mmCIF file of C-alpha atoms in Angstrom:
data_model
loop_
_atom_site.group_PDB
_atom_site.id
_atom_site.type_symbol
_atom_site.label_atom_id
_atom_site.label_comp_id
_atom_site.label_asym_id
_atom_site.label_seq_id
_atom_site.Cartn_x
_atom_site.Cartn_y
_atom_site.Cartn_z
ATOM 1 C CA MET A 1 12.103 2.788 -7.058
ATOM 2 C CA ASN A 2 11.069 0.103 -5.319
ATOM 3 C CA LYS A 3 14.266 -0.395 -3.351
ATOM 4 C CA LEU A 4 13.177 3.524 -2.214
ATOM 5 C CA LEU A 5 9.415 2.514 -1.205
ATOM 6 C CA SER A 6 9.148 -0.226 0.275
ATOM 7 C CA LYS A 7 10.110 1.050 3.256
ATOM 8 C CA VAL A 8 8.669 -1.229 6.554
ATOM 9 C CA LEU A 9 4.832 0.440 7.123
ATOM 10 C CA ILE A 10 2.968 -1.018 9.587
ATOM 11 C CA ILE A 11 -1.548 0.185 8.445
ATOM 12 C CA SER A 12 -2.467 -0.237 12.156
ATOM 13 C CA MET A 13 -6.088 -0.650 12.593
ATOM 14 C CA SER A 14 -6.713 2.660 13.609
ATOM 15 C CA MET A 15 -6.013 3.778 10.344
ATOM 16 C CA LEU A 16 -9.239 1.649 9.810
ATOM 17 C CA THR A 17 -12.960 2.401 9.191
ATOM 18 C CA TYR A 18 -14.709 -0.822 8.928
ATOM 19 C CA LEU A 19 -17.077 -2.494 10.230
ATOM 20 C CA PRO A 20 -16.754 -5.841 13.135
ATOM 21 C CA ALA A 21 -15.574 -9.249 11.152
ATOM 22 C CA GLN A 22 -15.532 -6.573 7.638
ATOM 23 C CA VAL A 23 -12.674 -6.682 5.266
ATOM 24 C CA PRO A 24 -12.682 -3.223 4.233
ATOM 25 C CA LYS A 25 -13.904 -2.042 0.496
ATOM 26 C CA LEU A 26 -10.781 0.681 0.515
ATOM 27 C CA VAL A 27 -7.700 1.639 2.089
ATOM 28 C CA SER A 28 -7.024 5.018 1.650
ATOM 29 C CA TYR A 29 -2.656 5.741 0.816
ATOM 30 C CA GLN A 30 -1.100 8.541 0.407
ATOM 31 C CA GLY A 31 3.435 9.243 -0.262
ATOM 32 C CA VAL A 32 6.187 10.699 -1.563
ATOM 33 C CA LEU A 33 7.815 9.134 -4.552
ATOM 34 C CA THR A 34 12.065 9.922 -4.930
ATOM 35 C CA ASN A 35 14.137 8.416 -7.464
ATOM 36 C CA ASN A 36 17.143 6.168 -5.531
ATOM 37 C CA SER A 37 19.274 9.952 -4.819
ATOM 38 C CA GLY A 38 16.143 11.297 -2.345
ATOM 39 C CA ALA A 39 14.929 13.686 -5.097
ATOM 40 C CA ILE A 40 11.019 14.104 -6.102
ATOM 41 C CA VAL A 41 10.195 12.107 -9.276
ATOM 42 C CA ALA A 42 8.726 14.354 -12.182
ATOM 43 C CA ASP A 43 5.103 14.534 -13.051
ATOM 44 C CA GLY A 44 3.580 11.843 -14.677
ATOM 45 C CA SER A 45 1.942 8.513 -14.009
ATOM 46 C CA TYR A 46 3.764 6.092 -12.509
ATOM 47 C CA SER A 47 3.519 2.064 -12.227
ATOM 48 C CA PHE A 48 3.216 0.341 -8.765
ATOM 49 C CA VAL A 49 3.139 -2.639 -7.374
ATOM 50 C CA LEU A 50 1.523 -2.419 -3.752
ATOM 51 C CA SER A 51 1.957 -5.561 -1.964
ATOM 52 C CA LEU A 52 -0.253 -6.528 1.827
ATOM 53 C CA TYR A 53 2.713 -9.180 3.896
ATOM 54 C CA ASN A 54 1.823 -10.001 7.666
ATOM 55 C CA VAL A 55 5.426 -10.667 8.878
ATOM 56 C CA GLN A 56 8.160 -7.928 8.418
ATOM 57 C CA THR A 57 10.309 -9.252 5.944
ATOM 58 C CA GLY A 58 10.511 -12.407 3.498
ATOM 59 C CA GLY A 59 7.290 -14.747 4.054
ATOM 60 C CA THR A 60 4.343 -14.799 0.770
ATOM 61 C CA ALA A 61 2.136 -11.711 -0.445
ATOM 62 C CA LEU A 62 -1.129 -12.399 1.534
ATOM 63 C CA TRP A 63 -2.640 -9.191 -1.242
ATOM 64 C CA THR A 64 -1.269 -7.309 -5.182
ATOM 65 C CA GLU A 65 -2.674 -4.624 -6.945
ATOM 66 C CA THR A 66 -0.812 -3.355 -10.323
ATOM 67 C CA LYS A 67 -1.682 -0.301 -10.966
ATOM 68 C CA SER A 68 -0.958 2.889 -12.768
ATOM 69 C CA ILE A 69 -0.523 6.962 -10.261
ATOM 70 C CA ASN A 70 -0.368 9.771 -11.640
ATOM 71 C CA VAL A 71 2.204 11.622 -9.445
ATOM 72 C CA ASP A 72 2.389 15.665 -8.816
ATOM 73 C CA ASP A 73 5.761 17.442 -7.102
ATOM 74 C CA GLY A 74 6.682 13.749 -5.978
ATOM 75 C CA LEU A 75 3.174 13.162 -3.877
ATOM 76 C CA PHE A 76 0.395 10.660 -5.497
ATOM 77 C CA THR A 77 -2.218 8.743 -3.210
ATOM 78 C CA THR A 78 -4.795 5.407 -4.038
ATOM 79 C CA ALA A 79 -6.605 3.630 -2.945
ATOM 80 C CA LEU A 80 -5.676 -0.427 -1.497
ATOM 81 C CA GLY A 81 -7.897 -2.617 -2.817
ATOM 82 C CA ASP A 82 -9.628 -0.051 -5.596
ATOM 83 C CA GLN A 83 -8.472 -2.745 -8.318
ATOM 84 C CA THR A 84 -7.949 -6.482 -6.825
ATOM 85 C CA ALA A 85 -10.247 -6.661 -3.815
ATOM 86 C CA PHE A 86 -8.757 -7.880 -0.692
ATOM 87 C CA PRO A 87 -9.387 -11.707 0.015
ATOM 88 C CA ALA A 88 -10.793 -13.083 2.858
ATOM 89 C CA VAL A 89 -8.002 -14.027 4.399
ATOM 90 C CA LEU A 90 -6.359 -9.797 4.712
ATOM 91 C CA THR A 91 -9.325 -10.246 8.029
ATOM 92 C CA PHE A 92 -7.429 -6.074 9.582
ATOM 93 C CA ASN A 93 -6.777 -7.759 12.763
ATOM 94 C CA GLU A 94 -3.653 -7.758 12.997
ATOM 95 C CA PRO A 95 -0.922 -5.303 11.452
ATOM 96 C CA TYR A 96 0.336 -5.524 7.784
ATOM 97 C CA TRP A 97 3.698 -4.456 6.217
ATOM 98 C CA LEU A 98 2.802 -2.490 2.235
ATOM 99 C CA ASP A 99 5.643 -2.658 0.344
ATOM 100 C CA ILE A 100 6.073 -0.442 -3.373
#
């Protein structure tokens, strides 16, 4: 699951709504969960580990959150930051990459 979903995803500032100099409290994210063959997974609750990086490959996660997310017909939606608050180091004034 991680290999397939860890395709590079740039979270751009245009996707965020926040006041200058404030870290957003939540970032909405939605996606489609598939298995290694590309088929939609069965409905249910899946464990996700979500991490933000400021480099495309390598590096150290600036933020990580682990949560259980319900998947229906392969579709899921979540709010990043609802389980683990974003640290001050995430200023959202540059692109970040999301690893799932």
